XYZ file of C-alpha atoms in Angstrom:
567
model
C 25.161 70.403 -79.969
C 21.743 71.961 -80.533
C 20.416 73.766 -83.608
C 16.800 74.575 -82.754
C 14.005 73.907 -80.300
C 10.983 74.368 -82.556
C 7.763 72.648 -81.604
C 4.950 71.971 -84.034
C 2.025 69.998 -82.691
C 0.177 69.596 -85.971
C 0.386 65.875 -86.592
C -1.824 62.880 -87.232
C 0.259 60.781 -84.819
C -1.739 61.979 -81.834
C -0.363 61.264 -78.369
C -2.957 59.492 -76.248
C -2.733 59.319 -72.477
C -1.763 55.866 -71.279
C -0.193 54.658 -74.513
C 3.298 55.158 -73.107
C 2.713 53.643 -69.657
C 5.063 50.838 -68.653
C 5.317 49.006 -65.353
C 8.752 48.047 -64.010
C 8.012 44.471 -62.939
C 11.537 43.356 -61.962
C 14.275 45.731 -60.850
C 17.643 45.913 -59.138
C 18.725 48.542 -56.636
C 21.584 49.797 -58.829
C 22.506 50.136 -62.493
C 25.991 48.727 -61.894
C 27.808 47.038 -58.994
C 31.347 47.024 -57.692
C 32.989 43.602 -57.381
C 31.846 42.022 -54.121
C 28.692 44.139 -53.839
C 25.356 42.469 -53.175
C 22.639 42.803 -55.812
C 19.113 43.348 -54.476
C 16.171 42.345 -56.654
C 12.549 43.419 -56.346
C 9.501 41.922 -58.055
C 6.526 44.244 -58.292
C 4.037 41.411 -57.826
C 4.199 37.865 -56.523
C 4.271 35.210 -59.242
C 2.446 31.888 -58.916
C 3.893 28.496 -59.713
C 6.968 26.474 -58.820
C 9.500 29.046 -59.933
C 13.278 29.084 -59.994
C 15.786 31.918 -60.193
C 18.649 31.163 -62.564
C 21.914 33.144 -62.616
C 23.863 32.815 -65.894
C 27.064 34.045 -67.493
C 27.387 34.017 -71.277
C 24.692 31.419 -71.827
C 25.702 29.046 -69.027
C 23.905 28.683 -65.691
C 26.060 29.418 -62.646
C 23.516 28.613 -59.958
C 19.804 28.337 -59.276
C 17.497 28.799 -56.304
C 13.787 28.676 -55.622
C 11.823 31.918 -55.843
C 10.193 32.335 -52.429
C 9.733 36.103 -52.096
C 9.236 39.292 -54.065
C 12.642 40.510 -52.883
C 15.949 38.722 -52.581
C 19.684 39.285 -52.931
C 22.607 37.708 -54.757
C 26.343 38.204 -54.628
C 27.892 37.652 -58.081
C 31.088 35.642 -58.489
C 34.401 37.373 -57.867
C 35.702 39.260 -60.869
C 35.443 42.683 -62.454
C 33.790 43.838 -65.679
C 31.318 40.987 -66.068
C 27.731 40.865 -67.308
C 25.152 38.367 -66.030
C 21.614 37.340 -66.936
C 19.122 36.517 -64.189
C 15.805 34.935 -65.090
C 12.765 33.592 -63.291
C 11.397 30.472 -64.946
C 9.251 27.416 -64.512
C 9.745 24.019 -66.134
C 6.520 22.433 -67.372
C 6.561 19.176 -69.349
C 10.291 19.538 -69.838
C 10.062 23.032 -71.295
C 11.175 26.259 -69.620
C 8.775 29.199 -69.484
C 10.504 32.516 -68.787
C 8.414 34.894 -66.651
C 10.861 37.717 -65.913
C 14.518 38.469 -66.456
C 17.046 41.195 -65.814
C 20.766 41.717 -66.399
C 23.446 42.618 -63.855
C 26.625 44.575 -64.577
C 29.576 44.126 -62.212
C 32.096 46.805 -63.173
C 34.339 48.972 -61.016
C 34.381 51.772 -63.611
C 31.882 52.879 -66.237
C 34.556 53.423 -68.904
C 34.678 49.725 -69.812
C 30.997 49.321 -70.702
C 29.473 52.812 -70.947
C 25.696 53.152 -71.259
C 24.923 56.839 -71.398
C 21.669 58.688 -70.743
C 20.715 62.329 -70.324
C 18.706 64.912 -68.427
C 17.457 68.127 -69.969
C 15.191 69.962 -67.508
C 16.002 71.318 -64.047
C 12.915 73.351 -63.198
C 10.841 73.121 -60.040
C 10.510 69.329 -60.303
C 9.109 67.207 -57.477
C 11.227 64.643 -55.653
C 8.891 61.882 -56.842
C 9.357 62.882 -60.493
C 13.122 62.911 -60.045
C 12.979 59.483 -58.431
C 10.741 58.061 -61.159
C 13.020 59.330 -63.931
C 16.182 57.912 -62.384
C 14.460 54.630 -61.470
C 13.470 54.190 -65.112
C 17.024 54.893 -66.282
C 18.273 52.444 -63.666
C 16.063 49.735 -65.177
C 17.829 50.326 -68.477
C 21.173 49.951 -66.649
C 22.266 53.454 -67.659
C 25.543 54.038 -65.820
C 26.215 57.673 -66.731
C 24.014 60.734 -67.168
C 24.763 63.877 -69.168
C 23.270 67.036 -67.599
C 22.477 68.869 -70.819
C 21.953 72.658 -70.623
C 21.977 72.681 -66.837
C 24.445 75.601 -66.940
C 24.143 79.365 -66.705
C 26.510 80.778 -69.359
C 28.943 78.721 -71.406
C 31.889 80.833 -70.291
C 30.553 80.762 -66.712
C 28.608 77.532 -66.188
C 28.102 78.101 -62.464
C 25.484 80.727 -61.690
C 26.646 82.972 -58.891
C 30.038 82.295 -57.351
C 31.701 79.322 -55.713
C 31.310 81.135 -52.395
C 27.712 82.234 -53.036
C 26.131 80.056 -55.746
C 22.734 81.004 -57.105
C 19.739 78.957 -56.007
C 18.168 79.442 -59.456
C 19.199 80.870 -62.819
C 17.965 81.366 -66.366
C 19.665 79.165 -68.959
C 20.493 80.144 -72.532
C 16.981 79.320 -73.785
C 15.217 81.276 -71.061
C 14.265 78.371 -68.810
C 14.668 78.670 -65.036
C 16.938 75.999 -63.539
C 17.192 75.243 -59.825
C 20.105 74.216 -57.657
C 17.840 72.013 -55.536
C 16.647 70.036 -58.582
C 20.167 69.621 -59.946
C 21.528 68.416 -56.612
C 18.617 66.032 -56.031
C 19.240 64.476 -59.419
C 22.957 64.051 -58.678
C 22.262 62.430 -55.303
C 19.681 60.041 -56.714
C 21.974 59.115 -59.607
C 24.836 58.375 -57.221
C 22.603 56.206 -55.035
C 22.159 53.867 -58.006
C 25.822 53.626 -58.927
C 25.610 55.991 -61.895
C 27.905 58.869 -62.854
C 26.722 62.458 -63.317
C 28.523 64.618 -65.905
C 27.897 68.297 -66.533
C 27.695 69.580 -70.087
C 29.527 72.566 -71.562
C 31.296 73.571 -74.754
C 35.074 73.669 -74.834
C 35.054 77.069 -76.544
C 31.737 78.852 -76.016
C 31.187 82.424 -74.844
C 27.986 84.450 -74.856
C 27.621 88.132 -75.698
C 28.150 89.075 -72.048
C 31.496 87.283 -71.735
C 33.643 90.403 -71.508
C 32.103 91.117 -68.100
C 33.403 87.722 -66.955
C 36.936 88.510 -68.067
C 36.969 86.772 -71.439
C 39.520 88.558 -73.620
C 39.203 89.454 -77.302
C 42.533 87.722 -77.975
C 41.083 84.352 -76.934
C 38.520 84.076 -79.750
C 38.756 82.504 -83.178
C 37.774 84.547 -86.219
C 36.557 84.071 -89.771
C 39.073 86.585 -91.116
C 42.746 87.374 -90.604
C 42.033 90.881 -89.283
C 40.136 89.653 -86.177
C 37.110 91.690 -87.165
C 34.566 88.829 -87.407
C 34.350 86.321 -84.585
C 33.272 82.817 -85.475
C 29.727 82.584 -84.154
C 27.033 79.967 -83.799
C 23.953 82.052 -84.482
C 20.879 81.554 -82.336
C 17.601 83.437 -82.296
C 14.701 83.730 -79.862
C 14.109 82.162 -77.366
C 17.870 81.904 -76.917
C 19.252 84.952 -75.123
C 22.562 84.995 -77.015
C 24.384 83.493 -79.933
C 27.545 81.559 -79.049
C 30.942 83.021 -79.950
C 33.845 80.624 -80.250
C 37.172 80.848 -78.467
C 40.385 79.007 -79.301
C 40.537 75.767 -77.249
C 44.347 75.697 -77.513
C 44.822 79.229 -76.195
C 46.585 78.815 -72.806
C 44.842 81.812 -71.261
C 41.410 80.502 -72.269
C 42.340 77.063 -70.934
C 43.378 78.549 -67.609
C 40.223 80.661 -67.450
C 37.815 77.825 -68.222
C 39.475 75.266 -65.941
C 38.915 77.808 -63.182
C 35.232 77.939 -64.022
C 35.121 74.125 -64.109
C 36.605 74.079 -60.615
C 33.876 76.463 -59.497
C 31.317 73.903 -60.666
C 33.027 71.074 -58.797
C 33.205 73.147 -55.605
C 29.405 73.449 -55.507
C 28.044 70.368 -57.302
C 29.123 66.755 -56.834
C 29.475 66.080 -60.549
C 31.709 63.151 -61.493
C 33.017 64.772 -64.647
C 32.719 67.093 -67.610
C 31.043 66.286 -70.933
C 32.966 68.462 -73.402
C 31.045 69.573 -76.476
C 32.007 71.266 -79.740
C 30.271 72.292 -82.971
C 32.066 70.284 -85.637
C 34.070 71.517 -88.629
C 33.917 75.335 -88.759
C 35.852 75.740 -91.997
C 38.770 78.163 -92.129
C 39.264 80.004 -88.845
C 42.058 82.192 -87.497
C 43.427 83.280 -84.150
C 43.657 86.912 -83.067
C 47.048 87.236 -84.756
C 45.685 86.116 -88.131
C 47.209 82.641 -88.045
C 45.088 79.800 -89.364
C 43.847 77.425 -86.683
C 43.495 73.704 -87.354
C 40.551 73.462 -84.995
C 40.445 69.671 -84.918
C 44.011 69.732 -83.563
C 43.095 72.027 -80.655
C 40.806 69.623 -78.807
C 43.387 67.157 -77.467
C 45.503 69.923 -75.856
C 42.339 71.287 -74.241
C 41.310 67.842 -72.957
C 44.817 67.205 -71.634
C 44.802 70.449 -69.633
C 41.339 69.775 -68.183
C 42.345 66.231 -67.249
C 45.597 67.349 -65.620
C 43.719 69.912 -63.564
C 41.273 67.303 -62.192
C 42.772 63.868 -62.890
C 40.202 62.009 -60.779
C 37.236 63.391 -62.722
C 35.590 61.739 -65.718
C 35.915 63.308 -69.146
C 34.042 62.880 -72.412
C 34.438 64.672 -75.711
C 31.842 64.934 -78.466
C 33.593 64.275 -81.765
C 30.862 65.731 -83.982
C 30.805 63.470 -87.035
C 34.300 62.298 -86.005
C 35.769 65.810 -86.111
C 38.751 65.702 -83.753
C 38.186 62.077 -82.771
C 41.666 60.847 -83.689
C 43.195 63.214 -81.147
C 40.514 62.638 -78.517
C 41.123 58.891 -78.704
C 44.697 59.493 -77.545
C 43.629 61.762 -74.682
C 42.318 61.111 -71.193
C 38.632 60.731 -72.138
C 36.895 57.754 -70.569
C 35.505 56.456 -73.864
C 34.775 57.745 -77.345
C 31.611 59.648 -78.158
C 30.438 60.552 -81.646
C 27.442 62.638 -82.667
C 26.589 61.193 -86.092
C 25.477 63.418 -88.968
C 25.443 63.450 -92.772
C 26.990 61.915 -94.771
C 27.131 58.952 -92.342
C 23.543 58.005 -93.103
C 23.474 54.264 -93.761
C 23.504 51.394 -91.297
C 26.861 50.354 -92.699
C 28.306 53.832 -92.103
C 26.886 53.841 -88.574
C 28.730 50.607 -87.813
C 31.863 51.959 -89.478
C 31.975 54.905 -87.053
C 32.318 52.403 -84.201
C 34.952 50.392 -86.069
C 36.908 53.581 -86.843
C 36.816 54.537 -83.171
C 38.200 51.123 -82.286
C 41.093 51.817 -84.659
C 41.691 55.337 -83.303
C 42.004 53.989 -79.772
C 43.801 50.748 -80.679
C 40.769 48.866 -79.339
C 41.187 50.339 -75.846
C 38.058 52.513 -75.684
C 34.440 51.689 -76.383
C 31.996 53.994 -78.137
C 28.719 55.762 -77.416
C 26.851 57.275 -80.365
C 24.541 60.270 -80.332
C 22.398 59.195 -83.274
C 19.029 60.895 -83.510
C 16.329 58.532 -84.772
C 13.133 59.978 -86.355
C 14.914 63.319 -86.624
C 12.544 65.104 -89.029
C 9.537 63.668 -87.240
C 10.750 65.224 -83.979
C 9.598 68.643 -85.208
C 6.038 67.524 -84.427
C 4.465 65.741 -81.483
C 3.813 62.028 -81.776
C 5.429 58.674 -81.115
C 8.788 57.164 -81.930
C 8.688 54.566 -84.684
C 9.796 51.385 -82.928
C 11.289 49.592 -85.977
C 13.582 52.554 -86.673
C 14.830 52.591 -83.085
C 15.319 48.845 -82.815
C 17.089 48.313 -86.139
C 19.503 51.133 -85.331
C 20.160 49.724 -81.864
C 20.642 46.233 -83.243
C 23.449 47.566 -85.458
C 25.003 49.767 -82.760
C 24.917 47.060 -80.082
C 26.042 44.222 -82.346
C 29.108 46.252 -83.286
C 29.984 46.972 -79.666
C 28.615 50.486 -79.260
C 25.981 52.073 -77.074
C 23.393 54.727 -77.908
C 22.553 57.850 -75.930
C 18.770 57.909 -76.328
C 17.136 57.617 -72.908
C 16.349 60.412 -70.473
C 13.151 62.045 -69.236
C 11.953 61.301 -72.781
C 13.366 59.671 -75.896
C 16.181 61.626 -77.577
C 15.268 62.266 -81.218
C 16.862 65.695 -81.641
C 20.162 67.400 -80.853
C 18.301 69.930 -78.703
C 17.810 67.589 -75.778
C 14.801 69.372 -74.207
C 12.840 68.562 -77.399
C 10.308 66.049 -76.069
C 7.911 66.036 -79.007
C 8.201 62.290 -79.580
C 7.293 59.790 -76.895
C 7.789 56.053 -76.641
C 4.783 53.797 -76.566
C 4.823 51.111 -73.899
C 5.794 48.387 -76.369
C 8.957 50.251 -77.380
C 9.816 50.954 -73.738
C 9.586 47.230 -73.003
C 11.577 46.341 -76.113
C 14.354 48.676 -74.973
C 14.383 47.077 -71.520
C 15.139 43.782 -73.272
C 17.741 45.389 -75.534
C 19.592 46.954 -72.620
C 19.389 43.723 -70.622
C 20.933 42.034 -73.651
C 23.656 44.688 -73.955
C 24.619 44.145 -70.304
C 24.229 40.378 -70.031
C 26.435 39.738 -73.083
C 28.767 42.735 -72.786
C 31.758 40.394 -72.561
C 30.961 39.209 -76.089
C 29.640 42.460 -77.545
C 32.147 44.955 -76.128
C 35.084 43.090 -74.606
C 37.692 41.853 -77.045
C 37.367 39.520 -79.969
C 38.148 40.249 -83.599
C 35.488 41.297 -86.092
C 35.368 38.599 -88.760
C 33.330 37.810 -91.860
C 31.112 34.745 -91.603
C 29.303 32.747 -94.245
C 25.717 31.890 -93.311
C 23.729 29.910 -95.887
C 19.976 29.331 -95.770
C 19.077 25.662 -96.268
C 15.316 26.107 -96.470
C 14.962 29.468 -98.220
C 13.481 31.195 -95.158
C 16.126 33.880 -95.053
C 18.365 35.495 -97.617
C 21.693 36.874 -96.438
C 23.495 39.866 -97.883
C 25.497 42.324 -95.850
C 23.950 45.810 -95.663
C 21.496 44.933 -98.411
C 17.868 45.997 -98.341
C 15.625 42.936 -98.315
C 18.362 40.729 -96.834
C 19.627 39.509 -93.468
C 22.996 41.043 -92.647
C 25.666 38.884 -91.009
C 28.383 40.182 -88.694
C 30.402 38.681 -85.912
C 33.491 38.290 -83.783
C 36.038 35.581 -83.327
C 37.310 34.760 -79.848
C 39.906 32.187 -78.861
C 37.263 29.635 -77.894
C 34.106 30.761 -79.708
C 32.547 32.474 -82.686
C 29.804 35.042 -82.135
C 27.568 35.575 -85.166
C 24.917 38.290 -85.446
C 21.954 38.242 -87.809
C 20.268 41.623 -88.367
C 17.007 41.490 -90.252
C 16.610 44.034 -93.058
C 14.255 41.737 -94.990
C 11.368 44.200 -94.876
C 13.356 47.425 -94.541
C 12.012 50.417 -96.465
C 15.544 51.716 -96.879
C 19.013 51.313 -95.385
C 19.295 54.682 -93.655
C 19.539 54.322 -89.897
C 17.946 57.670 -89.020
C 14.435 56.660 -90.179
C 13.993 60.391 -90.211
C 10.258 60.484 -90.943
C 9.397 57.436 -88.850
C 8.432 55.168 -91.732
C 10.769 52.183 -91.287
C 8.769 48.952 -91.574
C 8.525 46.320 -88.870
C 10.300 43.147 -90.003
C 8.297 39.968 -90.351
C 9.404 37.270 -87.914
C 11.257 34.359 -89.495
C 10.810 31.109 -87.532
C 12.774 27.857 -87.452
C 15.085 28.861 -90.262
C 17.599 26.145 -91.080
C 21.061 27.540 -91.753
C 24.609 26.391 -92.361
C 27.602 28.235 -90.862
C 31.202 27.613 -91.806
C 33.230 26.954 -88.652
C 36.978 26.562 -88.183
C 37.093 23.727 -85.655
C 35.007 21.077 -83.952
C 32.064 22.744 -82.204
C 31.451 21.720 -78.590
C 28.167 23.551 -78.052
C 25.875 26.065 -79.686
C 23.508 28.567 -78.101
C 21.228 31.312 -79.262
C 20.056 34.556 -77.689
C 18.016 37.484 -78.956
C 16.604 40.559 -77.237
C 13.427 39.778 -79.187
C 13.000 36.293 -77.671
C 12.428 35.592 -73.960
C 13.954 38.929 -73.044
C 17.367 37.804 -74.260
C 17.695 34.674 -72.105
C 19.978 32.192 -73.866
C 18.814 28.804 -75.072
C 20.795 25.820 -76.242
C 20.432 24.971 -79.924
C 20.925 21.529 -81.410
C 23.362 21.269 -84.316
C 25.195 18.855 -86.537
C 28.655 19.242 -88.013
C 30.206 17.789 -91.133
C 33.743 18.989 -91.652
C 33.637 22.727 -91.176
C 29.916 22.990 -91.946
C 27.675 23.460 -88.900
C 23.936 23.038 -89.481
C 21.316 24.338 -87.039
C 17.869 25.917 -86.866
C 17.402 29.329 -85.292
C 14.171 29.509 -83.257
C 13.154 32.888 -84.664
C 14.524 36.098 -86.122
C 12.718 39.412 -85.655
C 15.248 42.256 -85.533
C 18.459 40.750 -84.183
C 19.792 37.310 -83.230
C 23.111 36.226 -81.769
C 24.439 32.696 -82.350
C 27.421 31.459 -80.353
C 29.528 28.486 -81.438
C 31.798 27.263 -78.646
C 34.888 25.159 -79.289
């Protein structure tokens, strides 16, 4: 939920035209595919050489074919919820050179492997701008989009009526939104296999709510005499503060589900992204009874789900407030907006692990975690090391990160576009999202988090979990393999994931580090993959084993490596 939308352009990090340009050189026609669907690939430019296309699953080639055109198609193997890597390569003197690669997600529902993005502006935007934005999100394999602040009033998200909807309206911050823009976005998103979710609070009402039929008895109050409504204060340019209702009040539930149905009758949204404002302290209902607000969210979610069981639902557990109940509700996956005191990389990972526990390992997690937060008050560029170290932790622990939209998301007020991505960070994130998809069956699909011992044999790296100046080790055990992650904090300025002022240092690359890993059985094969190397394409690694000790050399370590021992 937003706090402010201040913009201050006084900064030394001057934005220069062209610095953030990135060409999409290899793309697919969708972000995700149903089982049996054909994947269509497009290369922007013809490549020279004797090139092959290789289709792989979890580090092993499934098939290959010659590259003969800038466009071709492929039907993945039968099976649901699988991630594949596709690369274009040439073998010269016995060595593969990777030219391009891209991942493919085959999943019948987004709830298994959610990758969430956002939109934040619905003005008089051209069709080409809409297409460019969604095409870029498609290249990152984003499979769901939150329409942030698309709405009219929180208690009446649809402007106009279901019978006569408004063609334009002024949102809470005074911006004019258009029906045509909103619908074009939804249609384009659907054409690429993505989901579109509308945003609204579960308990918000503006100062004009009485005219819409919102009753005084539905609010929550800061006193037992119902004289002071709980309010989220906003000032100009916002046209109203937000007054909070009781999510568990049956009359409010009935009222708001009616307004949700109005939205669905006009717009082809796939679901509702439910927001809240976190712990409000002591609050009371109209009768003076204390309200355990975190206990009111699940009943609200259950009612909304029962009213539209086919629609998607998400709930923002602000700093985990109400998450235990949400995890047992009908939400598609778990979503946490992370705030103080969860400031360290270790605490960021722990949020994901806690969510796994809340849901008995049945629901994956997306984090709203705002990198370069203080820096976002001024114009400039995102600090790539801060973004990539945070994503390395989030992805290695099985989560995803809502960060990509029309701009990078560095602030809880989503229209804040002060910070841009330079082209190098955009390309890095393409590789990171390819990695997240290609290896989703290792990163986000089962396995048991396990401690691993990794010992440096040549002094090139020093391991120490969540320690500044060290390489952190994490991993999962599967029935037939161990998956070990190395995250490089060797040059980290500090161990706070937010990198709030954009000062996190770029790690120095460690090459050909010889390490020893303790295994539990005889290793059949070993492979290595990193989003920082060859776009995440896996490569076989030689090893030796003596007892339970497996010795190997990792080709390089920049931000994040994954080593897989197969038994």
